[in-house]
N, CA and C of each residue as an Amber inpcrd file, in Angstrom:
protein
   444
 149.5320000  76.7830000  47.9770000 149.8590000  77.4440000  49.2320000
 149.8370000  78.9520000  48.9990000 148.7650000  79.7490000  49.6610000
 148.8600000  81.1780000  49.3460000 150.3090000  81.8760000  49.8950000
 150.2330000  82.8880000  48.9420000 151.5900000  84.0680000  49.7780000
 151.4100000  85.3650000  48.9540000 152.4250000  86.1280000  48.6540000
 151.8530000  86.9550000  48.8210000 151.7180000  87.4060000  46.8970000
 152.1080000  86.4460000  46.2850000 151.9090000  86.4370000  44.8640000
 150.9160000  85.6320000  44.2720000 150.4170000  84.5040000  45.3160000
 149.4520000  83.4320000  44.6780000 148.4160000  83.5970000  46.3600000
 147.0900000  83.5640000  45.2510000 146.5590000  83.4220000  47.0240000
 145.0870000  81.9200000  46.1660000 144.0470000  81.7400000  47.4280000
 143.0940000  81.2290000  47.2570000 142.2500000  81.7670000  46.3970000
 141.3080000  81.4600000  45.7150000 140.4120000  82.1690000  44.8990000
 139.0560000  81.5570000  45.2520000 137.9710000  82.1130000  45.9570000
 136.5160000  81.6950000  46.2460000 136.2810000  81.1930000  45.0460000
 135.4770000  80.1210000  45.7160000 134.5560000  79.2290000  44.0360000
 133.1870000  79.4410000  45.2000000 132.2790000  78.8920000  44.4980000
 130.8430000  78.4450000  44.3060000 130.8870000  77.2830000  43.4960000
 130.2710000  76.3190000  43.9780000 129.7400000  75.1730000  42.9600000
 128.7200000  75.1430000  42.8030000 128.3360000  74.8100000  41.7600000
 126.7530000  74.4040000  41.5720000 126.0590000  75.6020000  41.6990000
 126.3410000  77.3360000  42.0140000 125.2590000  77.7230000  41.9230000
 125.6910000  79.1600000  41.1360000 126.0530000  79.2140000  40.0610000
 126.9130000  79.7960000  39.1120000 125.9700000  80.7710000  38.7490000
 124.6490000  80.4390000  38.4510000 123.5950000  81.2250000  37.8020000
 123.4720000  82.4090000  39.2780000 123.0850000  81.8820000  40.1650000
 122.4990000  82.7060000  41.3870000 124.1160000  83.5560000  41.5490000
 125.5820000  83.3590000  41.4350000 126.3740000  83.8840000  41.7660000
 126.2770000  85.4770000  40.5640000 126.1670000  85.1110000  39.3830000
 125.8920000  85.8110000  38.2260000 125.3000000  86.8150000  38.7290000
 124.3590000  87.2470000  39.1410000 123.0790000  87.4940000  39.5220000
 123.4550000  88.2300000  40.6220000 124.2840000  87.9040000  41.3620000
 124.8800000  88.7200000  42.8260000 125.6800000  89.5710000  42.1800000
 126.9120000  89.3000000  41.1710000 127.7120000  89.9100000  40.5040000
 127.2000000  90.9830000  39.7970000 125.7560000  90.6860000  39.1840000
 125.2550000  92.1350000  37.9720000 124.4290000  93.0220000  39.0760000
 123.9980000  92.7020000  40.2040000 123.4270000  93.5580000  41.3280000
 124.3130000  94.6100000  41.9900000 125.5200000  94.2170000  41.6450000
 126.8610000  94.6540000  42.6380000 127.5800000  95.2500000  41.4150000
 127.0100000  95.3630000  40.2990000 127.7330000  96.1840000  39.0960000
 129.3460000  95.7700000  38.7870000 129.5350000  94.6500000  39.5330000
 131.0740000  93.9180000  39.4170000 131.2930000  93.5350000  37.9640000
 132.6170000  93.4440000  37.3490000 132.7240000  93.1490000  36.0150000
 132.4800000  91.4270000  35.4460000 132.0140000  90.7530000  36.0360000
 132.0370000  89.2710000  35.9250000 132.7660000  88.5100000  36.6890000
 132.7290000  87.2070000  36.1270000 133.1690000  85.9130000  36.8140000
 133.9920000  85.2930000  36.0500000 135.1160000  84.2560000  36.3080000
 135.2410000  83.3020000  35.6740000 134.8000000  81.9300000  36.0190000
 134.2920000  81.3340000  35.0540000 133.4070000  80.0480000  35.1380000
 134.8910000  78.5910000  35.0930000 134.7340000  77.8640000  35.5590000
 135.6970000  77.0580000  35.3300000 135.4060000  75.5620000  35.3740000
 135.9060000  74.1850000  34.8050000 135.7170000  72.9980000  35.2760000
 136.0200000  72.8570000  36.2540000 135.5550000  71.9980000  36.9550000
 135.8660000  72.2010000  38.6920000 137.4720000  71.0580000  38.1900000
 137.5940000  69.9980000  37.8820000 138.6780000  69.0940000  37.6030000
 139.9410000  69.3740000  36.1940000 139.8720000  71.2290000  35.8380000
 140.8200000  71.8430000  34.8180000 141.9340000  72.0580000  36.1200000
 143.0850000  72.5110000  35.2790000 144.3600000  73.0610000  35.8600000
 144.5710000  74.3490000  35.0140000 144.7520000  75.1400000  35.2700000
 144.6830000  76.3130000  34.7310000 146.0380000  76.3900000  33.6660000
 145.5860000  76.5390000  32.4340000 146.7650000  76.8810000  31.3240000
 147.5330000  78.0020000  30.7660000 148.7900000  78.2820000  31.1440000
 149.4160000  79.0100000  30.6020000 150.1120000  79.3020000  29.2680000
 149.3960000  81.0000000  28.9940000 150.1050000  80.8490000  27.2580000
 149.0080000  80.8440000  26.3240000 147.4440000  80.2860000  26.6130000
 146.6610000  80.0840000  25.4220000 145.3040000  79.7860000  26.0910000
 144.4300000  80.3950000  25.3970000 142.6720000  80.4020000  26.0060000
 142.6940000  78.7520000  26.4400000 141.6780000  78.7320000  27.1500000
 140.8670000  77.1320000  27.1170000 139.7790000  77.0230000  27.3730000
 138.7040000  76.2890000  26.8930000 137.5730000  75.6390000  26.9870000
 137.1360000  75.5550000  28.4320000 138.0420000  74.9110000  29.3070000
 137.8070000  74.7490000  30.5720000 137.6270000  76.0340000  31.5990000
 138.2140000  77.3200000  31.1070000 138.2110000  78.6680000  31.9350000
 137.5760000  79.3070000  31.1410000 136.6130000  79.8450000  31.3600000
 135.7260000  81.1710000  30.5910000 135.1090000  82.0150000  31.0940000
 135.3260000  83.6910000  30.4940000 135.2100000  84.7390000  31.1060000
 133.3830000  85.2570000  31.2550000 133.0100000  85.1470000  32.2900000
 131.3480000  85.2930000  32.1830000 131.1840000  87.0590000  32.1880000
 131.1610000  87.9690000  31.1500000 131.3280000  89.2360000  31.0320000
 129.8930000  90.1360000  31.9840000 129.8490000  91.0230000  32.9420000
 128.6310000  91.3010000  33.1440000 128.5640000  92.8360000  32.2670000
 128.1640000  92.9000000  31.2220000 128.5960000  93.2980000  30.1030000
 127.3960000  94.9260000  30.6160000 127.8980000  95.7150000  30.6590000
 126.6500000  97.0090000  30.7690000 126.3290000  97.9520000  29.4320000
 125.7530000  98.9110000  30.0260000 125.1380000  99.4330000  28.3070000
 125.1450000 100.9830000  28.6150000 125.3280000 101.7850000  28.2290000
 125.1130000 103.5980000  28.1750000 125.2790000 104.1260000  27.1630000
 124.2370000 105.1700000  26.6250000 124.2050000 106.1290000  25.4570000
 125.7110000 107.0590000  25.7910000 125.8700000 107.3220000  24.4260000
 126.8030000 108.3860000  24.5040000 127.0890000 108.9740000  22.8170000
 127.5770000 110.3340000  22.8660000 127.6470000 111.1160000  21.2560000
 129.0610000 110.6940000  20.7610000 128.8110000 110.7580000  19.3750000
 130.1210000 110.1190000  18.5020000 130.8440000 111.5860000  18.5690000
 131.5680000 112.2350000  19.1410000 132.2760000 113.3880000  19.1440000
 133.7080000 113.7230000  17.8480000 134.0020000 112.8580000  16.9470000
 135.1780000 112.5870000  16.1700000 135.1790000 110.9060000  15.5940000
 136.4730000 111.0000000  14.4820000 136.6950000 109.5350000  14.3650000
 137.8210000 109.6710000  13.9910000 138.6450000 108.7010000  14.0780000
 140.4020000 108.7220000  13.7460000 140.2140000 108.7000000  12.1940000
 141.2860000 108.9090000  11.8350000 141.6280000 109.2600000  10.2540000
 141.9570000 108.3090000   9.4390000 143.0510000 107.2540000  10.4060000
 143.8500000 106.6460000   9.5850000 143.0070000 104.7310000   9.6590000
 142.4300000 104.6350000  10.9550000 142.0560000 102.9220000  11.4650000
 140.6420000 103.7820000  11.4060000 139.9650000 102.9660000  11.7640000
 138.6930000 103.3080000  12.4280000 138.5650000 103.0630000  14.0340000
 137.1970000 104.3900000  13.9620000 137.4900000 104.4450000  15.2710000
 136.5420000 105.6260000  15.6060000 135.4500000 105.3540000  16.5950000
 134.8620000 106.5000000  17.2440000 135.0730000 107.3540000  18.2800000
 135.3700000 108.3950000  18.3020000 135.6800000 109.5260000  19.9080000
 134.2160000 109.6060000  20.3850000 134.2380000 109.1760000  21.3320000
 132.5300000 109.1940000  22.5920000 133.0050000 109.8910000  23.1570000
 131.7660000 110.5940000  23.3810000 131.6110000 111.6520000  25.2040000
 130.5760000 111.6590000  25.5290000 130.6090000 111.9470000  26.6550000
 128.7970000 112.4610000  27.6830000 129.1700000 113.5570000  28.2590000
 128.0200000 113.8280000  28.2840000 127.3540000 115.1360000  28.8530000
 127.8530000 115.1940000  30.2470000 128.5840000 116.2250000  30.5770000
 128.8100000 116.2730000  32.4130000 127.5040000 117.1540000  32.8620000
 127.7270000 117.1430000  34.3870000 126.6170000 117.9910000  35.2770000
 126.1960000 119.6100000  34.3020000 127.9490000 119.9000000  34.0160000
 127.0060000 121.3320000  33.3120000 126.7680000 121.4360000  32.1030000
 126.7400000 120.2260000  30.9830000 126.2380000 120.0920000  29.7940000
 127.5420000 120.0820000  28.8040000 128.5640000 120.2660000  29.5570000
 129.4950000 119.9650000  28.4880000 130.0290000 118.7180000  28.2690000
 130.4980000 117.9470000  27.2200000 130.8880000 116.9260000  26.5420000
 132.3130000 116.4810000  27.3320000 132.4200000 115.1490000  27.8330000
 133.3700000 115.0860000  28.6030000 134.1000000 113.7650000  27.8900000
 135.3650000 113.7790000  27.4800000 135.2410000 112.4210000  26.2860000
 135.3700000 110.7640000  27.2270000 135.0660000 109.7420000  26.5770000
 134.7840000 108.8450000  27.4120000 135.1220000 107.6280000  26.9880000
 136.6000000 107.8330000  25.7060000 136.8020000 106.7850000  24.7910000
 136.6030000 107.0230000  23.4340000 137.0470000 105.9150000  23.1750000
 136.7920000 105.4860000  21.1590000 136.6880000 104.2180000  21.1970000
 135.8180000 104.3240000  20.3290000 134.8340000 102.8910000  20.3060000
 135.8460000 102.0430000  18.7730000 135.9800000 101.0650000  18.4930000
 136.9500000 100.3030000  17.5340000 136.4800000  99.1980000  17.4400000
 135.2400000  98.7370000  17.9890000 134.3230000  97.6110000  17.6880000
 132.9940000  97.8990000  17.6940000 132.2950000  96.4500000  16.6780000
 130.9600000  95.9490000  17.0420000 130.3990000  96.6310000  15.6180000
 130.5830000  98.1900000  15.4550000 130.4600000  98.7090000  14.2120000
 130.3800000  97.9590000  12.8510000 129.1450000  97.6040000  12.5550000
 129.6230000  96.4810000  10.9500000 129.4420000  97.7320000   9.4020000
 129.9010000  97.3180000   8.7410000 129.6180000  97.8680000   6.7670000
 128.8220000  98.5770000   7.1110000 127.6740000  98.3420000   7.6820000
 126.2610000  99.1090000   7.3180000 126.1700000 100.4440000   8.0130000
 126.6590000 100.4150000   9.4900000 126.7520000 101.4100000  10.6870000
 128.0900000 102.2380000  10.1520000 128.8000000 102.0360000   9.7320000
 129.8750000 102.7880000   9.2450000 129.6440000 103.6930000   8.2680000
 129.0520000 102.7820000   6.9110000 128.5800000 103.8490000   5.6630000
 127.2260000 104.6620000   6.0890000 126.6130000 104.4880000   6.9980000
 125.2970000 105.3490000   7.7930000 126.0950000 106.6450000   7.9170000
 127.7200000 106.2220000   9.2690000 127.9760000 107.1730000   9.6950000
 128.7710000 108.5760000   9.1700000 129.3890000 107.6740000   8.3510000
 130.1700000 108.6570000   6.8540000 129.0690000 109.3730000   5.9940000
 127.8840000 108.6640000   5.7630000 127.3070000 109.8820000   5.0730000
 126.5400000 110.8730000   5.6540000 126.8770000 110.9130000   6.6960000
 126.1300000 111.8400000   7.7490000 127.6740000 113.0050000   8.3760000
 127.8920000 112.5730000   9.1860000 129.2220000 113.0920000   9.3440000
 129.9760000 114.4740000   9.1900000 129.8370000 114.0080000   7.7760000
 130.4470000 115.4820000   7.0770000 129.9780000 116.9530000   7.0610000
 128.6460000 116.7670000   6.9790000 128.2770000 117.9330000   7.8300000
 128.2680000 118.6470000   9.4100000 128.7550000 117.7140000   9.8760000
 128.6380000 117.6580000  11.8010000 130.3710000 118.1470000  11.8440000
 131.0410000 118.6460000  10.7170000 132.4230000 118.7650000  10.7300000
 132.7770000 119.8790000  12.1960000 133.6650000 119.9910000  12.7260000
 133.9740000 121.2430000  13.7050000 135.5520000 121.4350000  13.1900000
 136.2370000 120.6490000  13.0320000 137.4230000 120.7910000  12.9310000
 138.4840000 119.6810000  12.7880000 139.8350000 119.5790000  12.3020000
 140.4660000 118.5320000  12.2580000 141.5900000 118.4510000  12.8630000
 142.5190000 117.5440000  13.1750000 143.9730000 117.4980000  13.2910000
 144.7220000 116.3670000  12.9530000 145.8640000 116.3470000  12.6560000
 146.2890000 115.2960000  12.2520000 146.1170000 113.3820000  12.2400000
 145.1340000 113.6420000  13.2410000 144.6590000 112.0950000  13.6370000
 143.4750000 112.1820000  13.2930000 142.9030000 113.2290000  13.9070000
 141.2710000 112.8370000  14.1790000 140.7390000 114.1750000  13.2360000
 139.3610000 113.7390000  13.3090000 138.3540000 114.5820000  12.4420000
 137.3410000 115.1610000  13.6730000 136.9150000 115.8450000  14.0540000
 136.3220000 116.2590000  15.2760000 134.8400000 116.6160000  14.4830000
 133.6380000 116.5150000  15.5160000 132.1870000 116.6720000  14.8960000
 131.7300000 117.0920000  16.2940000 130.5120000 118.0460000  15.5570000
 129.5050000 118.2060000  16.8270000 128.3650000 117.0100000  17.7800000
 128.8610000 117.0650000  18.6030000 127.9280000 116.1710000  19.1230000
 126.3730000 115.8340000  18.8140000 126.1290000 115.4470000  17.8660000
 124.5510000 115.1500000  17.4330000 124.3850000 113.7880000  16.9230000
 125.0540000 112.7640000  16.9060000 125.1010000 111.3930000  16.5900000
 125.0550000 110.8510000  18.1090000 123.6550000 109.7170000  18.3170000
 124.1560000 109.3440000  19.4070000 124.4930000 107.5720000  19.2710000
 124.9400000 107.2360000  20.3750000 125.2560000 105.4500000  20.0290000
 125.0050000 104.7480000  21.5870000 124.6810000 103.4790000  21.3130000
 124.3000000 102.7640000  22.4240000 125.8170000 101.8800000  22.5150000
 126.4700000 101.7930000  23.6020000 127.7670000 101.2120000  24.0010000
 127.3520000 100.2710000  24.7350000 128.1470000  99.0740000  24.2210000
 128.1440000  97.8710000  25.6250000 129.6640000  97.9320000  26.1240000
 129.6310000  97.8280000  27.2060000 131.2150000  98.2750000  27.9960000
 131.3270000  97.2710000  29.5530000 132.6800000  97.5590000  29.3550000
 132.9050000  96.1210000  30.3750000 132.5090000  97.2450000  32.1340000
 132.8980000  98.1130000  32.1700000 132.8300000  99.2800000  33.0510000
 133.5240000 100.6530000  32.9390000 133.8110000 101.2510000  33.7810000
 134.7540000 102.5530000  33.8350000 135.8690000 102.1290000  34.2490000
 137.0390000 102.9990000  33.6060000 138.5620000 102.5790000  34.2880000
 138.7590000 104.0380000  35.1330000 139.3800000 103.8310000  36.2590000
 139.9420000 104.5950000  37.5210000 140.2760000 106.0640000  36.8510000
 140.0680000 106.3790000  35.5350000 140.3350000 107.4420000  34.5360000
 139.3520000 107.6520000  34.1620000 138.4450000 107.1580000  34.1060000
 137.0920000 107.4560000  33.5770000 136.8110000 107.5530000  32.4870000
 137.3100000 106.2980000  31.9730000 137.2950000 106.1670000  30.2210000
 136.6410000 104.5960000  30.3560000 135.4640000 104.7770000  28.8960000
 135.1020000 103.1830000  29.1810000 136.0780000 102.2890000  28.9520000
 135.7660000 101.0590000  29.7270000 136.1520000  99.6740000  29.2410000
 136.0530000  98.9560000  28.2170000 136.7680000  98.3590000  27.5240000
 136.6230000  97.7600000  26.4450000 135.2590000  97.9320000  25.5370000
 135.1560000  99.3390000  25.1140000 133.8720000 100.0300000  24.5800000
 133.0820000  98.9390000  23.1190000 132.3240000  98.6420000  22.8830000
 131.7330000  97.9110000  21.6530000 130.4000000  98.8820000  21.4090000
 130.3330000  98.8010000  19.7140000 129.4720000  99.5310000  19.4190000
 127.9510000  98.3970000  19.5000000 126.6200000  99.4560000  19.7210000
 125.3070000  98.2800000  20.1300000 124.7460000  99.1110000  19.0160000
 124.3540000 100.2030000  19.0790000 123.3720000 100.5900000  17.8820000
 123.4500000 101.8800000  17.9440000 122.6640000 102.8660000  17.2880000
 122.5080000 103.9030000  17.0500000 121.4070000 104.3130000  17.7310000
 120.9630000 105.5360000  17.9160000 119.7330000 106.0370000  18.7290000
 119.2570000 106.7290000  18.2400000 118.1190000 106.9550000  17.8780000
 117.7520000 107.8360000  16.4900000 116.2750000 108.6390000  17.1520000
Protein backbone atom coordinates (compact mmCIF):
# COMPACT_ATOMS: atom_id res chain seq x y z
CA UNK A 1 0.00 0.00 0.00
CA UNK A 2 1.81 3.24 -1.08
CA UNK A 3 2.19 6.36 1.40
CA UNK A 4 4.28 8.54 1.82
CA UNK A 5 7.46 6.36 2.84
CA UNK A 6 6.76 3.28 0.57
CA UNK A 7 5.31 3.93 -2.81
CA UNK A 8 4.82 1.63 -6.17
CA UNK A 9 7.84 1.08 -8.23
CA UNK A 10 7.25 0.75 -12.32
CA UNK A 11 8.45 -2.67 -13.64
CA UNK A 12 8.61 -3.73 -17.29
CA UNK A 13 8.51 -7.37 -17.96
CA UNK A 14 9.98 -9.05 -20.50
CA UNK A 15 11.49 -6.14 -22.11
CA UNK A 16 14.53 -5.31 -19.88
CA UNK A 17 17.00 -5.04 -22.81
CA UNK A 18 14.79 -2.30 -24.77
CA UNK A 19 14.21 -0.58 -21.13
CA UNK A 20 18.25 -0.48 -20.79
CA UNK A 21 18.47 1.22 -23.87
CA UNK A 22 15.80 3.99 -22.95
CA UNK A 23 17.77 4.40 -19.67
CA UNK A 24 21.48 4.96 -21.49
CA UNK A 25 19.60 7.46 -24.10
CA UNK A 26 18.26 9.45 -21.11
CA UNK A 27 21.85 9.37 -19.45
CA UNK A 28 19.85 7.93 -16.23
CA UNK A 29 22.11 5.97 -13.79
CA UNK A 30 20.56 2.39 -14.35
CA UNK A 31 18.03 -0.06 -13.39
CA UNK A 32 17.41 -2.62 -11.05
CA UNK A 33 16.76 -5.98 -12.62
CA UNK A 34 14.76 -8.26 -10.38
CA UNK A 35 12.96 -11.89 -10.26
CA UNK A 36 9.60 -11.09 -10.92
CA UNK A 37 8.55 -13.97 -7.86
CA UNK A 38 11.78 -12.46 -5.17
CA UNK A 39 10.71 -10.46 -2.01
CA UNK A 40 13.10 -8.02 -1.50
CA UNK A 41 15.89 -8.74 1.33
CA UNK A 42 16.94 -6.82 4.03
CA UNK A 43 20.54 -6.55 5.46
CA UNK A 44 22.48 -8.49 2.58
CA UNK A 45 22.94 -8.46 -1.44
CA UNK A 46 20.85 -11.12 -3.39
CA UNK A 47 20.96 -12.93 -6.52
CA UNK A 48 17.40 -12.13 -7.13
CA UNK A 49 17.92 -7.99 -7.16
CA UNK A 50 20.74 -6.67 -9.30
CA UNK A 51 22.02 -3.34 -10.01
CA UNK A 52 22.13 -2.87 -14.03
CA UNK A 53 24.93 0.13 -13.86
CA UNK A 54 24.60 2.54 -17.03
CA UNK A 55 28.15 2.98 -16.38
CA UNK A 56 29.66 6.32 -18.51
CA UNK A 57 33.21 7.21 -19.44
CA UNK A 58 35.22 10.85 -19.52
CA UNK A 59 38.92 11.80 -19.81
CA UNK A 60 40.24 13.72 -17.11
CA UNK A 61 44.13 14.84 -15.57
CA UNK A 62 45.55 13.07 -12.48
CA UNK A 63 46.04 16.54 -10.62
CA UNK A 64 47.66 14.90 -7.07
CA UNK A 65 47.52 11.59 -5.09
CA UNK A 66 46.93 11.08 -1.33
CA UNK A 67 49.95 10.19 0.69
CA UNK A 68 48.88 7.86 3.07
CA UNK A 69 45.92 5.13 0.96
CA UNK A 70 45.95 5.46 -2.55
CA UNK A 71 44.26 7.56 -4.42
CA UNK A 72 44.02 9.91 -7.50
CA UNK A 73 42.93 13.88 -7.41
CA UNK A 74 41.09 14.35 -11.11
CA UNK A 75 40.14 17.56 -12.69
CA UNK A 76 38.94 19.00 -16.03
CA UNK A 77 39.44 21.70 -17.78
CA UNK A 78 36.57 24.46 -17.25
CA UNK A 79 35.33 26.96 -20.10
CA UNK A 80 38.47 29.12 -19.33
CA UNK A 81 41.11 26.38 -19.20
CA UNK A 82 41.52 26.12 -15.72
CA UNK A 83 41.53 22.74 -13.83
CA UNK A 84 38.40 22.33 -11.88
CA UNK A 85 38.81 19.19 -9.44
CA UNK A 86 36.30 16.44 -10.08
CA UNK A 87 37.22 13.72 -7.44
CA UNK A 88 39.77 10.97 -6.54
CA UNK A 89 39.73 8.04 -8.18
CA UNK A 90 40.52 4.80 -5.40
CA UNK A 91 39.70 2.13 -7.92
CA UNK A 92 40.19 -0.07 -10.99
CA UNK A 93 44.00 1.08 -10.86
CA UNK A 94 45.98 -2.44 -10.83
CA UNK A 95 50.24 -3.03 -9.86
CA UNK A 96 51.01 -2.12 -13.28
CA UNK A 97 49.04 1.46 -13.67
CA UNK A 98 50.28 2.46 -10.32
CA UNK A 99 54.13 1.67 -10.74
CA UNK A 100 53.64 3.51 -14.47
CA UNK A 101 52.28 6.32 -12.37
CA UNK A 102 54.97 6.68 -9.59
CA UNK A 103 57.65 6.62 -11.97
CA UNK A 104 56.47 9.38 -13.80
CA UNK A 105 55.02 11.59 -11.21
CA UNK A 106 57.83 12.88 -9.53
CA UNK A 107 58.73 15.11 -11.87
CA UNK A 108 55.10 16.65 -12.48
CA UNK A 109 55.75 17.66 -8.57
CA UNK A 110 53.99 21.37 -7.84
CA UNK A 111 53.75 21.07 -4.30
CA UNK A 112 52.68 19.16 -1.13
CA UNK A 113 50.59 19.15 2.05
CA UNK A 114 50.02 17.03 4.60
CA UNK A 115 47.69 14.58 2.75
CA UNK A 116 48.25 15.04 -0.68
CA UNK A 117 51.15 15.45 -3.13
CA UNK A 118 49.88 17.92 -5.83
CA UNK A 119 51.24 17.59 -9.76
CA UNK A 120 50.81 19.45 -12.86
CA UNK A 121 48.22 18.44 -14.90
CA UNK A 122 49.91 16.36 -17.74
CA UNK A 123 48.82 12.72 -16.92
CA UNK A 124 45.64 12.00 -18.47
CA UNK A 125 43.10 8.95 -17.46
CA UNK A 126 39.99 7.49 -18.91
CA UNK A 127 37.21 7.25 -15.89
CA UNK A 128 34.20 5.03 -15.84
CA UNK A 129 31.71 6.83 -13.44
CA UNK A 130 28.32 6.17 -12.33
CA UNK A 131 27.45 10.14 -13.12
CA UNK A 132 27.87 13.65 -11.51
CA UNK A 133 26.71 14.36 -7.93
CA UNK A 134 24.55 17.75 -7.41
CA UNK A 135 28.35 19.03 -6.38
CA UNK A 136 29.85 18.20 -9.29
CA UNK A 137 32.13 15.61 -8.26
CA UNK A 138 32.12 12.22 -10.07
CA UNK A 139 30.25 9.26 -8.98
CA UNK A 140 31.71 6.39 -7.81
CA UNK A 141 34.92 7.24 -10.08
CA UNK A 142 36.93 3.79 -11.40
CA UNK A 143 40.06 3.97 -13.09
CA UNK A 144 39.73 2.62 -17.28
CA UNK A 145 43.13 3.45 -18.66
CA UNK A 146 45.53 5.92 -19.38
CA UNK A 147 45.62 8.19 -22.52
CA UNK A 148 48.78 8.56 -23.95
Amino acid sequence: MPSQSIGIVPHIAGAGEALFEQIQERRMEGVVAKRMDSIYETGRRSENWQKVINWTYADFYITGYKKAEFGWLVAVPDLTGRMRPAGIIELGAGPKHKQAFYGICKQLVTGEDKDYVYLEPRIRVKVKMRNWTKSGLLRSPVFDQFIV
